[in-house]
Coordinates of C-alpha atoms and ligand atoms in Angstrom, one line a residue:
M122 CA 79.6 -29.5 -33.3
E123 CA 78.8 -25.8 -33.4
F124 CA 76.2 -23.2 -32.2
V125 CA 75.3 -20.4 -34.6
C126 CA 74.0 -17.1 -33.3
S127 CA 70.4 -16.5 -34.3
K128 CA 71.1 -12.7 -34.6
C129 CA 74.6 -12.2 -36.1
G130 CA 75.4 -15.7 -37.4
K131 CA 78.6 -16.0 -35.4
R132 CA 79.7 -19.6 -34.9
E133 CA 81.0 -21.1 -31.6
S134 CA 81.9 -24.6 -30.5
T135 CA 79.2 -26.3 -28.5
R136 CA 81.9 -26.7 -25.8
T137 CA 81.5 -23.1 -25.0
R138 CA 80.3 -22.0 -21.5
Q139 CA 78.8 -18.8 -23.0
A140 CA 75.0 -18.9 -22.5
A141 CA 74.4 -16.8 -25.6
C142 CA 76.3 -14.9 -28.2
S143 CA 78.2 -11.7 -27.1
C144 CA 75.7 -9.8 -29.3
G145 CA 72.9 -11.0 -27.2
G146 CA 71.5 -13.4 -29.8
L147 CA 70.5 -16.9 -28.7
W148 CA 72.3 -20.0 -30.0
K149 CA 70.8 -22.3 -32.5
L150 CA 72.4 -25.7 -33.0
D151 CA 74.1 -26.5 -36.3
F152 CA 73.0 -30.1 -36.3
Q153 CA 71.5 -32.1 -39.1
A154 CA 69.9 -35.3 -38.0
P155 CA 70.3 -38.2 -40.5
K156 CA 67.5 -38.9 -42.8
F157 CA 64.7 -40.6 -40.8
D158 CA 64.9 -44.4 -41.1
E159 CA 63.2 -46.7 -38.5
S160 CA 66.2 -49.1 -38.6
L161 CA 68.3 -46.4 -36.9
I162 CA 66.1 -46.7 -33.7
D163 CA 68.0 -48.7 -31.1
R164 CA 65.1 -50.9 -29.9
D165 CA 67.3 -52.5 -27.2
T166 CA 67.6 -49.2 -25.3
W167 CA 64.5 -48.7 -23.2
S168 CA 64.6 -44.9 -23.0
L169 CA 64.5 -41.9 -25.3
F170 CA 68.1 -42.6 -26.1
R171 CA 66.9 -45.3 -28.4
Y172 CA 66.5 -42.3 -30.8
R173 CA 70.1 -41.2 -30.2
A174 CA 71.0 -41.6 -33.9
F175 CA 68.9 -38.5 -34.4
L176 CA 70.3 -36.6 -31.4
P177 CA 73.4 -34.4 -31.1
L178 CA 75.3 -36.6 -28.6
E179 CA 79.0 -36.3 -28.6
D180 CA 79.8 -39.5 -26.7
D181 CA 78.4 -42.1 -24.4
A182 CA 77.9 -39.7 -21.4
W183 CA 74.2 -40.2 -21.7
K184 CA 74.7 -43.7 -20.2
Q185 CA 75.7 -42.1 -16.9
V186 CA 72.8 -39.7 -16.9
T187 CA 69.8 -41.6 -18.2
L188 CA 66.9 -42.3 -15.8
G189 CA 64.9 -44.4 -18.2
E190 CA 63.0 -41.3 -19.5
G191 CA 60.5 -41.4 -22.4
M192 CA 58.6 -44.5 -23.6
T193 CA 55.4 -43.0 -22.4
P194 CA 52.0 -44.6 -23.4
I195 CA 49.5 -43.2 -25.7
I196 CA 45.9 -44.1 -24.7
P197 CA 42.6 -43.3 -26.3
L198 CA 40.4 -41.0 -24.1
D199 CA 37.4 -41.2 -26.4
G200 CA 36.8 -41.7 -30.1
D201 CA 38.4 -38.4 -31.0
V202 CA 41.2 -37.9 -28.6
M203 CA 44.4 -39.7 -27.6
L204 CA 46.5 -38.7 -24.7
K205 CA 50.3 -39.2 -24.5
L206 CA 51.0 -39.7 -20.8
D207 CA 54.2 -37.7 -20.5
Y208 CA 53.7 -37.3 -16.8
L209 CA 54.9 -40.9 -16.5
M210 CA 58.5 -39.7 -16.4
P211 CA 61.3 -39.9 -13.8
T212 CA 60.4 -36.4 -12.4
L213 CA 56.8 -36.5 -13.6
S214 CA 56.9 -34.1 -16.5
Y215 CA 58.0 -34.0 -20.1
K216 CA 60.9 -31.8 -19.2
D217 CA 62.9 -34.9 -18.6
R218 CA 63.1 -35.3 -22.4
G219 CA 65.0 -32.1 -22.7
A220 CA 67.0 -32.3 -19.4
A221 CA 68.3 -35.8 -20.1
V222 CA 69.9 -34.6 -23.4
L223 CA 71.0 -31.2 -22.0
I224 CA 72.7 -32.7 -18.9
A225 CA 74.2 -35.5 -21.0
H226 CA 75.8 -32.7 -23.1
C227 CA 77.0 -30.9 -19.9
K228 CA 78.6 -34.2 -18.8
S229 CA 80.3 -34.6 -22.2
I230 CA 81.9 -31.2 -22.0
G231 CA 82.9 -31.4 -18.4
V232 CA 80.6 -28.9 -16.8
D233 CA 80.7 -29.2 -12.9
A234 CA 78.1 -26.6 -11.8
V235 CA 74.9 -25.3 -13.4
L236 CA 72.3 -22.6 -12.9
Q237 CA 68.7 -22.7 -14.1
D238 CA 65.4 -20.8 -13.7
S239 CA 62.1 -22.5 -14.1
S240 CA 58.4 -22.4 -13.2
G241 CA 59.2 -25.7 -11.4
N242 CA 59.1 -28.7 -13.7
A243 CA 62.2 -27.9 -15.7
G244 CA 64.0 -27.2 -12.4
N245 CA 62.9 -30.6 -11.1
S246 CA 64.3 -32.2 -14.2
V247 CA 67.6 -30.4 -14.3
A248 CA 68.1 -31.0 -10.6
A249 CA 67.4 -34.7 -10.9
Y250 CA 69.7 -35.2 -13.9
C251 CA 72.4 -33.1 -12.3
G252 CA 72.1 -35.3 -9.2
R253 CA 72.6 -38.3 -11.3
A254 CA 75.5 -36.8 -13.2
G255 CA 77.3 -35.5 -10.1
I256 CA 76.9 -31.8 -11.3
R257 CA 76.4 -29.0 -8.7
C258 CA 73.0 -27.3 -9.4
D259 CA 71.2 -24.1 -8.4
I260 CA 67.6 -23.6 -9.4
Y261 CA 65.7 -20.3 -9.4
V262 CA 61.9 -20.4 -9.1
P263 CA 59.3 -17.7 -8.8
E264 CA 57.3 -17.2 -5.5
G265 CA 54.1 -19.2 -5.6
T266 CA 55.8 -22.3 -7.2
S267 CA 54.2 -25.4 -5.9
P268 CA 55.8 -26.6 -2.6
K269 CA 55.9 -30.1 -4.0
K270 CA 58.2 -29.0 -6.9
I271 CA 60.4 -27.1 -4.4
D272 CA 60.7 -30.2 -2.2
M273 CA 61.7 -32.3 -5.1
I274 CA 64.3 -29.9 -6.3
Q275 CA 65.9 -29.9 -2.9
A276 CA 65.6 -33.7 -2.5
H277 CA 67.8 -34.1 -5.6
G278 CA 70.5 -32.1 -3.9
A279 CA 70.1 -28.8 -5.7
A280 CA 70.1 -25.4 -4.0
I281 CA 66.8 -23.6 -4.4
H282 CA 66.3 -19.8 -4.8
V283 CA 62.7 -18.6 -4.5
I284 CA 62.5 -15.2 -6.1
E285 CA 59.8 -12.7 -5.3
G286 CA 57.8 -11.5 -8.3
S287 CA 57.0 -12.9 -11.7
R288 CA 58.4 -15.8 -13.6
D289 CA 60.0 -13.4 -16.0
H290 CA 61.7 -11.5 -13.1
C291 CA 63.0 -14.8 -11.7
A292 CA 64.7 -15.5 -15.1
D293 CA 66.3 -12.0 -14.9
V294 CA 67.7 -12.7 -11.4
C295 CA 69.1 -16.1 -12.5
R296 CA 70.7 -14.6 -15.6
A297 CA 72.4 -11.9 -13.5
A298 CA 73.9 -14.8 -11.5
V299 CA 75.0 -16.4 -14.8
R300 CA 76.8 -13.2 -15.8
E301 CA 78.9 -13.4 -12.6
G302 CA 80.5 -16.3 -14.4
G303 CA 81.9 -19.7 -13.4
R304 CA 78.6 -21.7 -13.7
Y305 CA 76.9 -23.1 -16.8
Y306 CA 73.4 -21.8 -17.7
A307 CA 71.5 -25.1 -18.1
S308 CA 68.5 -23.2 -19.4
H309 CA 65.7 -25.1 -21.1
V310 CA 65.0 -21.9 -23.0
Y311 CA 68.5 -20.7 -24.0
N312 CA 70.2 -24.1 -24.6
P313 CA 69.3 -25.8 -27.9
F314 CA 70.3 -29.2 -26.6
F315 CA 67.0 -29.1 -24.6
Y316 CA 64.9 -28.9 -27.8
E317 CA 66.8 -31.8 -29.3
G318 CA 65.5 -33.9 -26.4
T319 CA 61.9 -32.8 -26.7
K320 CA 62.0 -33.9 -30.3
T321 CA 61.6 -37.4 -29.0
Y322 CA 58.0 -36.7 -28.2
I323 CA 57.3 -37.0 -31.9
Y324 CA 59.8 -39.8 -32.7
E325 CA 58.1 -41.9 -30.0
T326 CA 54.6 -41.0 -31.2
Y327 CA 55.6 -42.1 -34.7
E328 CA 57.1 -45.4 -33.5
Q329 CA 54.0 -46.1 -31.4
L330 CA 51.3 -45.3 -33.9
H331 CA 53.3 -45.7 -37.2
R332 CA 51.9 -42.3 -38.2
I333 CA 51.3 -38.9 -36.8
P334 CA 47.8 -37.9 -35.8
E335 CA 45.9 -35.2 -37.7
Y336 CA 45.8 -32.7 -34.8
L337 CA 48.6 -32.1 -32.2
F338 CA 47.7 -29.9 -29.2
V339 CA 50.9 -28.5 -27.7
P340 CA 51.3 -26.1 -24.8
L341 CA 53.2 -22.9 -25.6
G342 CA 54.9 -20.9 -22.9
N343 CA 58.6 -20.6 -23.8
G344 CA 58.0 -23.3 -26.4
T345 CA 60.4 -26.0 -25.3
L346 CA 58.0 -28.8 -26.4
F347 CA 56.7 -26.8 -29.3
L348 CA 60.2 -26.3 -30.8
G349 CA 61.1 -30.0 -30.4
V350 CA 57.8 -31.0 -32.0
I351 CA 58.4 -28.8 -35.0
K352 CA 62.0 -29.9 -35.5
A353 CA 61.1 -33.6 -35.2
L354 CA 58.1 -33.2 -37.7
E355 CA 60.5 -31.4 -40.1
E356 CA 62.9 -34.4 -39.8
L357 CA 60.1 -36.9 -40.4
L358 CA 59.0 -34.9 -43.4
A359 CA 62.5 -34.7 -44.8
G360 CA 62.9 -38.4 -44.3
G361 CA 59.6 -39.1 -46.1
A362 CA 58.0 -40.8 -43.0
I363 CA 55.1 -38.3 -43.2
S364 CA 54.0 -36.5 -46.3
R365 CA 52.7 -33.3 -44.7
M366 CA 52.6 -31.4 -41.5
P367 CA 49.7 -32.2 -39.1
Q368 CA 47.6 -29.4 -37.8
L369 CA 49.4 -28.0 -34.7
V370 CA 47.3 -26.2 -32.2
A371 CA 49.4 -24.1 -29.7
I372 CA 47.9 -23.6 -26.3
Q373 CA 48.3 -20.3 -24.3
S374 CA 46.5 -19.1 -21.2
E375 CA 43.9 -16.3 -21.9
R376 CA 45.7 -14.6 -19.0
C377 CA 49.1 -14.6 -20.6
A378 CA 49.0 -14.9 -24.4
P379 CA 51.8 -13.0 -26.1
F380 CA 51.9 -15.4 -29.1
A381 CA 48.1 -15.6 -29.6
K382 CA 47.9 -11.8 -29.4
A383 CA 50.8 -11.4 -31.9
V384 CA 49.1 -13.7 -34.4
E385 CA 45.9 -11.7 -34.2
Q386 CA 48.0 -8.7 -35.3
H387 CA 50.2 -10.7 -37.8
A388 CA 53.1 -9.4 -35.8
A389 CA 56.7 -10.8 -36.0
Q390 CA 57.4 -10.4 -32.3
P391 CA 55.4 -11.6 -29.3
A392 CA 52.9 -9.0 -28.1
R393 CA 53.6 -7.1 -24.9
V394 CA 51.3 -8.5 -22.2
Q395 CA 50.8 -8.0 -18.5
P396 CA 50.6 -11.6 -17.3
Q397 CA 47.6 -12.1 -14.9
P398 CA 47.7 -14.9 -12.3
T399 CA 46.6 -18.3 -13.7
L400 CA 46.4 -21.9 -12.6
A401 CA 48.3 -22.7 -15.8
E402 CA 51.6 -21.5 -14.2
G403 CA 53.7 -23.5 -16.6
I404 CA 52.6 -21.6 -19.7
A405 CA 52.5 -18.1 -18.0
I406 CA 55.5 -16.7 -19.9
G407 CA 55.0 -13.0 -20.7
V408 CA 58.4 -12.6 -22.4
P409 CA 59.3 -15.7 -24.4
M410 CA 62.9 -15.5 -25.3
R411 CA 62.6 -17.3 -28.6
G412 CA 59.5 -15.4 -29.6
A413 CA 60.4 -14.3 -33.2
E414 CA 61.7 -17.8 -34.0
I415 CA 58.5 -19.4 -32.7
L416 CA 56.3 -17.0 -34.6
E417 CA 58.1 -17.8 -37.8
Y418 CA 57.2 -21.4 -37.3
I419 CA 53.6 -20.5 -36.4
Y420 CA 53.2 -18.7 -39.7
R421 CA 55.2 -21.2 -41.8
Y422 CA 53.2 -24.2 -40.7
H423 CA 49.8 -22.5 -40.2
V424 CA 49.8 -23.3 -36.5
Q425 CA 46.5 -22.5 -34.9
M426 CA 46.4 -20.7 -31.6
I427 CA 44.0 -21.3 -28.7
Q428 CA 43.6 -19.4 -25.5
V429 CA 42.4 -21.5 -22.6
P430 CA 39.6 -19.9 -20.6
E431 CA 40.7 -19.9 -16.9
E432 CA 37.4 -21.2 -15.7
G433 CA 37.7 -24.4 -17.8
I434 CA 40.9 -25.6 -16.1
L435 CA 39.7 -27.1 -12.9
E436 CA 36.7 -28.6 -14.7
A437 CA 39.0 -30.3 -17.2
R438 CA 41.3 -31.5 -14.4
A439 CA 38.3 -33.1 -12.6
A440 CA 37.0 -34.7 -15.8
L441 CA 40.4 -36.2 -16.6
A442 CA 40.8 -37.3 -12.9
R443 CA 37.5 -39.1 -13.0
Q444 CA 38.9 -41.1 -15.9
G445 CA 42.0 -42.0 -14.0
I446 CA 44.3 -39.3 -15.3
Y447 CA 45.6 -37.1 -12.5
C448 CA 47.5 -34.2 -14.1
E449 CA 48.6 -30.8 -13.0
H450 CA 46.8 -27.6 -13.7
T451 CA 48.9 -26.5 -16.6
T452 CA 48.3 -29.9 -18.2
A453 CA 44.6 -29.8 -17.5
A454 CA 44.7 -26.6 -19.5
N455 CA 45.8 -28.6 -22.5
Y456 CA 42.5 -30.6 -22.3
A457 CA 40.5 -27.4 -21.5
A458 CA 42.1 -25.9 -24.7
Y459 CA 40.9 -28.9 -26.8
Q460 CA 37.3 -28.5 -25.3
H461 CA 37.4 -24.8 -26.1
Y462 CA 38.7 -25.4 -29.6
R463 CA 35.7 -27.7 -30.3
R464 CA 33.3 -25.1 -29.0
L465 CA 34.9 -22.5 -31.4
H466 CA 35.5 -24.7 -34.5
G467 CA 33.2 -27.7 -34.1
P468 CA 34.1 -31.4 -33.5
I469 CA 37.5 -32.7 -34.6
S470 CA 38.9 -36.2 -34.5
D471 CA 42.3 -37.9 -34.5
C472 CA 43.8 -35.5 -31.9
L473 CA 46.8 -36.1 -29.7
I474 CA 47.0 -34.1 -26.5
T475 CA 50.0 -34.2 -24.2
M476 CA 49.5 -34.9 -20.5
C477 CA 52.8 -33.5 -19.6
G478 CA 52.8 -32.8 -15.9
A479 CA 51.6 -34.9 -12.9
G480 CA 48.8 -33.9 -10.6
L481 CA 50.7 -34.6 -7.4
K482 CA 52.9 -31.7 -8.2
S483 CA 50.3 -28.9 -8.3
D484 CA 48.2 -29.7 -5.2
H485 CA 48.3 -26.3 -3.7
Ligands
LIG141 C1 53.4 -29.2 -17.4 C2 53.9 -28.1 -18.3 N1 53.3 -27.9 -19.4 C3 53.7 -27.0 -20.3 C4 54.8 -26.2 -20.0 C5 55.2 -25.1 -21.0 O1 56.4 -25.4 -21.6 P1 57.2 -24.2 -22.4 O2 57.3 -23.0 -21.5 O3 58.5 -24.8 -22.7 O4 56.4 -23.9 -23.6 C6 55.5 -26.4 -18.9 C7 56.7 -25.5 -18.6 O5 57.1 -25.4 -17.5 C8 55.1 -27.4 -18.0 O6 55.7 -27.5 -16.8
LIG142 ZN1 75.6 -12.9 -32.3

């Protein structure tokens, strides 16, 4: 299998240890999933690896890595909204979808040490799967990251580096360490294997509902779920399982909205923003690395943008908790975004909202 540079088109084996192309372009994966057919789902495997026919796995390394991730319930919240409970994962966030596939790839190609930067959840996931796979792991998080997330990362045996300053600066510090060489950049943003894992959010939804709902509300920071959702929908379309794209609604914080601002100006690159502190720490990404690629999808599929009002987040979290759903602030923002969307555009029905991070992780 090969990576292709998104800037210069250079091809490179996916066995490479290079985090990106030498020209600076990020890798895309040259992988064509087979035409969608439900008979290709391995119903005897009770994890997201039941969809492995549609995933770029080189061998059976996933069997040594899996923690039984995926298979999360979809429940009705009310007559208009369904929630997919992706916080019911081994490390309590949807990032396990991506990390399971990425670390299975690392295991397949014989990686023995990785580095990664994260606002917390992706670090939790990569640390857990590296622990499972016997791969040494260093995780960089920005100051202010929830202490619970830091405790979890360390409990899985990873070394933690808490970096002063913003999430974007934390990524810069980690990438400088990557450039020193010797360790693999297991980045959920750089490495396309991660997006292949997040595709399963949609495969699972389709298997559960036998259809895709009309509206999909998806958080958008670096876009790791967003990209997986788009790719999987494209695959379902190509396979004839669905006849058109649903209406995607991409969620940003009003305090950090480089994509929403770019769309207002019909720009091809994310807007320059000065991120302000927000409870929705997971989507507070000022400089999304795959910005142009994500904007192309936004325009191609008429994705709508919604900016979550900060003051709606705690209220949304409390409203969900009263119904038994205890999610983290960034995830409460997904529901607050839906409520705000209704205020702006009127009622909508047949919506699926992801509950993708657990409340116990953001009690700070
Ligand atoms: C709970 C939660 N929701 C949403 C996101 C946003 O994901 P992305 O930055 O990949 O768009 C994150 C990322 O850390 C997260 O932890
Ligand atoms: Zn290149």
